Amino acid sequence: ILNVEQSPQSLHVQEGDSTNFTCSFPSSNFYALHWYRWETAKSPEALFVMTLNGDEKKKGRISATLNTKEGYSYLYIKGSQPEDSATYLCASSRDDKIIFGKGTRLHILP
Amino acid sequence: DTGVSQDPRHKITKRGQNVTFRCDPISEHNRLYWYRQTLGQGPEFLTYFQNEAQLEKSRLLSDRFSAERPKGSFSTLEIQRTEQGDSAMYLCASSLPQWVQVTDTQYFGPGTRLTVL
């Protein structure tokens, strides 16, 4: 694949439930994989950056994994809360460029 | 310094007019990037600067677009003779050079929402 692909495009999750979504990226010339959270009317916020195959990062209830050989990363949210509602962007660095996916729009239902 | 700032946050203009946006990066960051984001898409790279030098421009950046960073601090993005297709969110980001930080995390501003009528 030449582009960064994210799935699903949109997701509705009941408050308290856990969820995960996927980012697929080109595995050749890979440098780093970034996850950002973008809330409406705010700046995209950097969540994680991962570089090594098998990397796992965690920040509170949110964690991410990385597989550079097959070109995918998962973002997990445990026990979803209303404040988790946002667009989650994945971006891959390669050849001095950062290429973004279209994002996964997460809606937390009360 | 609290982060990357952009001005204005919203701009409504008529087709054919010129517009200019400003970005103030985090002060110690020497790299500055411009992106455009349209509905349903992720941010698309437009151009980036290292200090005052513009190192790369995307083919998305037509000759109506020009970006400057004259003193290596703030940057401006100008769009001449705006078209309705220019309506988008214009995001600015900054980062430290790779020889300072291992990874190239970019820190984003809140964006300028442009609407061309």
PDB file of N, CA and C in Angstrom, chain A residues 9 31-32 34 36 38 41-46 48-51 89 93-103, chain B residues 4 9 31 33 35 37 40-45 48 56 89 91 98 101-111:
ATOM      1  N   GLN A   9     -13.977   4.081   9.487  1.00  0.00           N
ATOM      2  CA  GLN A   9     -14.019   5.528   9.276  1.00  0.00           C
ATOM      3  C   GLN A   9     -14.711   6.205  10.446  1.00  0.00           C
ATOM      4  N   TYR A  31       9.850   4.904   9.120  1.00  0.00           N
ATOM      5  CA  TYR A  31      10.657   5.583  10.133  1.00  0.00           C
ATOM      6  C   TYR A  31       9.927   5.621  11.475  1.00  0.00           C
ATOM      7  N   ALA A  32       8.683   6.109  11.474  1.00  0.00           N
ATOM      8  CA  ALA A  32       7.922   6.215  12.719  1.00  0.00           C
ATOM      9  C   ALA A  32       6.426   6.211  12.422  1.00  0.00           C
ATOM     10  N   HIS A  34       2.767   7.586  14.064  1.00  0.00           N
ATOM     11  CA  HIS A  34       2.230   8.548  15.025  1.00  0.00           C
ATOM     12  C   HIS A  34       0.727   8.354  15.170  1.00  0.00           C
ATOM     13  N   TYR A  36      -2.527  10.646  16.673  1.00  0.00           N
ATOM     14  CA  TYR A  36      -2.973  11.936  17.177  1.00  0.00           C
ATOM     15  C   TYR A  36      -4.457  11.833  17.526  1.00  0.00           C
ATOM     16  N   TRP A  38      -7.778  14.334  17.739  1.00  0.00           N
ATOM     17  CA  TRP A  38      -8.201  15.645  17.286  1.00  0.00           C
ATOM     18  C   TRP A  38      -9.640  15.873  17.723  1.00  0.00           C
ATOM     19  N   ALA A  41     -12.670  21.754  17.296  1.00  0.00           N
ATOM     20  CA  ALA A  41     -12.266  23.123  17.657  1.00  0.00           C
ATOM     21  C   ALA A  41     -10.955  23.179  18.447  1.00  0.00           C
ATOM     22  N   LYS A  42     -10.225  22.081  18.479  1.00  0.00           N
ATOM     23  CA  LYS A  42      -8.927  22.091  19.165  1.00  0.00           C
ATOM     24  C   LYS A  42      -7.827  21.673  18.201  1.00  0.00           C
ATOM     25  N   SER A  43      -6.564  21.763  18.662  1.00  0.00           N
ATOM     26  CA  SER A  43      -5.431  21.320  17.857  1.00  0.00           C
ATOM     27  C   SER A  43      -5.317  19.805  17.941  1.00  0.00           C
ATOM     28  N   PRO A  44      -4.883  19.151  16.859  1.00  0.00           N
ATOM     29  CA  PRO A  44      -4.539  17.728  16.976  1.00  0.00           C
ATOM     30  C   PRO A  44      -3.471  17.551  18.058  1.00  0.00           C
ATOM     31  N   GLU A  45      -3.687  16.567  18.921  1.00  0.00           N
ATOM     32  CA  GLU A  45      -2.792  16.338  20.059  1.00  0.00           C
ATOM     33  C   GLU A  45      -2.031  15.034  19.844  1.00  0.00           C
ATOM     34  N   ALA A  46      -0.714  15.092  19.949  1.00  0.00           N
ATOM     35  CA  ALA A  46       0.091  13.884  19.774  1.00  0.00           C
ATOM     36  C   ALA A  46      -0.161  12.931  20.942  1.00  0.00           C
ATOM     37  N   PHE A  48       0.936   9.186  20.658  1.00  0.00           N
ATOM     38  CA  PHE A  48       2.054   8.265  20.683  1.00  0.00           C
ATOM     39  C   PHE A  48       2.899   8.436  19.429  1.00  0.00           C
ATOM     40  N   VAL A  49       4.174   8.128  19.566  1.00  0.00           N
ATOM     41  CA  VAL A  49       5.022   7.912  18.402  1.00  0.00           C
ATOM     42  C   VAL A  49       5.798   6.633  18.668  1.00  0.00           C
ATOM     43  N   MET A  50       5.803   5.763  17.683  1.00  0.00           N
ATOM     44  CA  MET A  50       6.452   4.457  17.833  1.00  0.00           C
ATOM     45  C   MET A  50       7.360   4.207  16.643  1.00  0.00           C
ATOM     46  N   THR A  51       8.497   3.584  16.911  1.00  0.00           N
ATOM     47  CA  THR A  51       9.459   3.358  15.842  1.00  0.00           C
ATOM     48  C   THR A  51       9.847   1.891  15.667  1.00  0.00           C
ATOM     49  N   LEU A  89      -6.205  10.261  14.431  1.00  0.00           N
ATOM     50  CA  LEU A  89      -5.424  10.261  13.201  1.00  0.00           C
ATOM     51  C   LEU A  89      -4.165   9.433  13.384  1.00  0.00           C
ATOM     52  N   SER A  93       5.698   8.220   9.105  1.00  0.00           N
ATOM     53  CA  SER A  93       6.864   8.962   8.602  1.00  0.00           C
ATOM     54  C   SER A  93       7.671   8.029   7.710  1.00  0.00           C
ATOM     55  N   ARG A  94       7.958   8.488   6.502  1.00  0.00           N
ATOM     56  CA  ARG A  94       8.894   7.765   5.643  1.00  0.00           C
ATOM     57  C   ARG A  94       9.461   8.743   4.638  1.00  0.00           C
ATOM     58  N   ASP A  95      10.741   8.535   4.288  1.00  0.00           N
ATOM     59  CA  ASP A  95      11.370   9.407   3.286  1.00  0.00           C
ATOM     60  C   ASP A  95      11.173  10.880   3.613  1.00  0.00           C
ATOM     61  N   ASP A  96      11.347  11.242   4.880  1.00  0.00           N
ATOM     62  CA  ASP A  96      11.225  12.636   5.329  1.00  0.00           C
ATOM     63  C   ASP A  96       9.825  13.230   5.138  1.00  0.00           C
ATOM     64  N   LYS A  97       8.839  12.411   4.920  1.00  0.00           N
ATOM     65  CA  LYS A  97       7.472  12.920   4.811  1.00  0.00           C
ATOM     66  C   LYS A  97       6.619  12.273   5.903  1.00  0.00           C
ATOM     67  N   ILE A  98       5.589  12.980   6.311  1.00  0.00           N
ATOM     68  CA  ILE A  98       4.583  12.400   7.205  1.00  0.00           C
ATOM     69  C   ILE A  98       3.290  12.317   6.416  1.00  0.00           C
ATOM     70  N   ILE A  99       2.755  11.117   6.312  1.00  0.00           N
ATOM     71  CA  ILE A  99       1.524  10.887   5.550  1.00  0.00           C
ATOM     72  C   ILE A  99       0.434  10.499   6.536  1.00  0.00           C
ATOM     73  N   PHE A 100      -0.661  11.243   6.500  1.00  0.00           N
ATOM     74  CA  PHE A 100      -1.767  10.998   7.421  1.00  0.00           C
ATOM     75  C   PHE A 100      -2.828  10.107   6.788  1.00  0.00           C
ATOM     76  N   GLY A 101      -3.477   9.317   7.633  1.00  0.00           N
ATOM     77  CA  GLY A 101      -4.700   8.649   7.231  1.00  0.00           C
ATOM     78  C   GLY A 101      -5.872   9.606   7.343  1.00  0.00           C
ATOM     79  N   LYS A 102      -7.064   9.118   6.959  1.00  0.00           N
ATOM     80  CA  LYS A 102      -8.253   9.974   6.996  1.00  0.00           C
ATOM     81  C   LYS A 102      -8.859  10.055   8.385  1.00  0.00           C
ATOM     82  N   GLY A 103      -8.401   9.225   9.289  1.00  0.00           N
ATOM     83  CA  GLY A 103      -8.896   9.303  10.654  1.00  0.00           C
ATOM     84  C   GLY A 103     -10.038   8.350  10.942  1.00  0.00           C
TER      85      GLY A 103
ATOM     86  N   VAL B   4       1.614  26.004  19.370  1.00  0.00           N
ATOM     87  CA  VAL B   4       1.526  26.609  18.047  1.00  0.00           C
ATOM     88  C   VAL B   4       0.231  27.419  17.959  1.00  0.00           C
ATOM     89  N   ARG B   9      -8.609  32.276  13.134  1.00  0.00           N
ATOM     90  CA  ARG B   9      -9.154  30.933  13.302  1.00  0.00           C
ATOM     91  C   ARG B   9     -10.179  30.633  12.213  1.00  0.00           C
ATOM     92  N   ARG B  31      11.536  23.548  12.555  1.00  0.00           N
ATOM     93  CA  ARG B  31      10.785  23.057  11.399  1.00  0.00           C
ATOM     94  C   ARG B  31       9.340  23.516  11.503  1.00  0.00           C
ATOM     95  N   TYR B  33       5.509  23.331   9.283  1.00  0.00           N
ATOM     96  CA  TYR B  33       4.786  22.626   8.226  1.00  0.00           C
ATOM     97  C   TYR B  33       3.422  23.264   8.025  1.00  0.00           C
ATOM     98  N   TYR B  35      -0.371  22.196   6.327  1.00  0.00           N
ATOM     99  CA  TYR B  35      -1.223  21.129   5.820  1.00  0.00           C
ATOM    100  C   TYR B  35      -2.582  21.715   5.466  1.00  0.00           C
ATOM    101  N   GLN B  37      -6.669  20.338   5.226  1.00  0.00           N
ATOM    102  CA  GLN B  37      -7.552  19.232   5.545  1.00  0.00           C
ATOM    103  C   GLN B  37      -8.955  19.574   5.076  1.00  0.00           C
ATOM    104  N   GLY B  40     -13.644  14.847   5.515  1.00  0.00           N
ATOM    105  CA  GLY B  40     -13.513  13.422   5.267  1.00  0.00           C
ATOM    106  C   GLY B  40     -12.113  12.963   4.918  1.00  0.00           C
ATOM    107  N   GLN B  41     -11.179  13.891   4.922  1.00  0.00           N
ATOM    108  CA  GLN B  41      -9.803  13.547   4.582  1.00  0.00           C
ATOM    109  C   GLN B  41      -8.888  13.816   5.773  1.00  0.00           C
ATOM    110  N   GLY B  42      -7.722  13.184   5.767  1.00  0.00           N
ATOM    111  CA  GLY B  42      -6.713  13.530   6.749  1.00  0.00           C
ATOM    112  C   GLY B  42      -5.950  14.759   6.294  1.00  0.00           C
ATOM    113  N   PRO B  43      -5.123  15.331   7.151  1.00  0.00           N
ATOM    114  CA  PRO B  43      -4.298  16.463   6.737  1.00  0.00           C
ATOM    115  C   PRO B  43      -3.400  16.082   5.566  1.00  0.00           C
ATOM    116  N   GLU B  44      -3.351  16.958   4.552  1.00  0.00           N
ATOM    117  CA  GLU B  44      -2.497  16.726   3.377  1.00  0.00           C
ATOM    118  C   GLU B  44      -1.354  17.723   3.400  1.00  0.00           C
ATOM    119  N   PHE B  45      -0.154  17.230   3.248  1.00  0.00           N
ATOM    120  CA  PHE B  45       1.041  18.064   3.302  1.00  0.00           C
ATOM    121  C   PHE B  45       1.045  19.084   2.175  1.00  0.00           C
ATOM    122  N   TYR B  48       6.992  22.631   3.786  1.00  0.00           N
ATOM    123  CA  TYR B  48       7.634  22.774   5.074  1.00  0.00           C
ATOM    124  C   TYR B  48       8.925  23.581   4.982  1.00  0.00           C
ATOM    125  N   GLU B  56      10.512  21.864   0.850  1.00  0.00           N
ATOM    126  CA  GLU B  56       9.700  21.004   0.001  1.00  0.00           C
ATOM    127  C   GLU B  56       8.323  21.609  -0.179  1.00  0.00           C
ATOM    128  N   MET B  89      -9.636  23.429   6.038  1.00  0.00           N
ATOM    129  CA  MET B  89      -8.920  23.793   7.263  1.00  0.00           C
ATOM    130  C   MET B  89      -7.437  23.805   6.920  1.00  0.00           C
ATOM    131  N   LEU B  91      -3.845  23.815   8.469  1.00  0.00           N
ATOM    132  CA  LEU B  91      -3.168  23.506   9.726  1.00  0.00           C
ATOM    133  C   LEU B  91      -1.686  23.812   9.622  1.00  0.00           C
ATOM    134  N   GLN B  98      15.418  16.419  13.623  1.00  0.00           N
ATOM    135  CA  GLN B  98      15.590  15.015  14.001  1.00  0.00           C
ATOM    136  C   GLN B  98      16.872  14.778  14.772  1.00  0.00           C
ATOM    137  N   GLN B 101      15.573  15.493  18.503  1.00  0.00           N
ATOM    138  CA  GLN B 101      14.664  14.476  19.034  1.00  0.00           C
ATOM    139  C   GLN B 101      14.752  13.251  18.130  1.00  0.00           C
ATOM    140  N   VAL B 102      14.622  12.088  18.714  1.00  0.00           N
ATOM    141  CA  VAL B 102      14.763  10.852  17.947  1.00  0.00           C
ATOM    142  C   VAL B 102      13.660  10.732  16.901  1.00  0.00           C
ATOM    143  N   THR B 103      12.468  11.133  17.282  1.00  0.00           N
ATOM    144  CA  THR B 103      11.344  11.024  16.359  1.00  0.00           C
ATOM    145  C   THR B 103      10.921  12.408  15.909  1.00  0.00           C
ATOM    146  N   ASP B 104      10.050  12.455  14.930  1.00  0.00           N
ATOM    147  CA  ASP B 104       9.696  13.721  14.301  1.00  0.00           C
ATOM    148  C   ASP B 104       8.288  14.157  14.675  1.00  0.00           C
ATOM    149  N   THR B 105       7.959  14.055  15.948  1.00  0.00           N
ATOM    150  CA  THR B 105       6.620  14.453  16.390  1.00  0.00           C
ATOM    151  C   THR B 105       6.366  15.897  16.035  1.00  0.00           C
ATOM    152  N   GLN B 106       5.218  16.139  15.413  1.00  0.00           N
ATOM    153  CA  GLN B 106       4.824  17.488  15.048  1.00  0.00           C
ATOM    154  C   GLN B 106       3.739  17.960  16.005  1.00  0.00           C
ATOM    155  N   TYR B 107       3.817  19.222  16.353  1.00  0.00           N
ATOM    156  CA  TYR B 107       2.862  19.839  17.271  1.00  0.00           C
ATOM    157  C   TYR B 107       2.028  20.825  16.467  1.00  0.00           C
ATOM    158  N   PHE B 108       0.726  20.622  16.529  1.00  0.00           N
ATOM    159  CA  PHE B 108      -0.172  21.341  15.644  1.00  0.00           C
ATOM    160  C   PHE B 108      -0.805  22.558  16.300  1.00  0.00           C
ATOM    161  N   GLY B 109      -1.114  23.544  15.475  1.00  0.00           N
ATOM    162  CA  GLY B 109      -1.967  24.649  15.874  1.00  0.00           C
ATOM    163  C   GLY B 109      -3.421  24.268  15.685  1.00  0.00           C
ATOM    164  N   PRO B 110      -4.346  25.169  16.053  1.00  0.00           N
ATOM    165  CA  PRO B 110      -5.774  24.865  15.957  1.00  0.00           C
ATOM    166  C   PRO B 110      -6.338  24.991  14.546  1.00  0.00           C
ATOM    167  N   GLY B 111      -5.550  25.529  13.637  1.00  0.00           N
ATOM    168  CA  GLY B 111      -6.003  25.631  12.252  1.00  0.00           C
ATOM    169  C   GLY B 111      -6.727  26.925  11.952  1.00  0.00           C
TER     170      GLY B 111
END
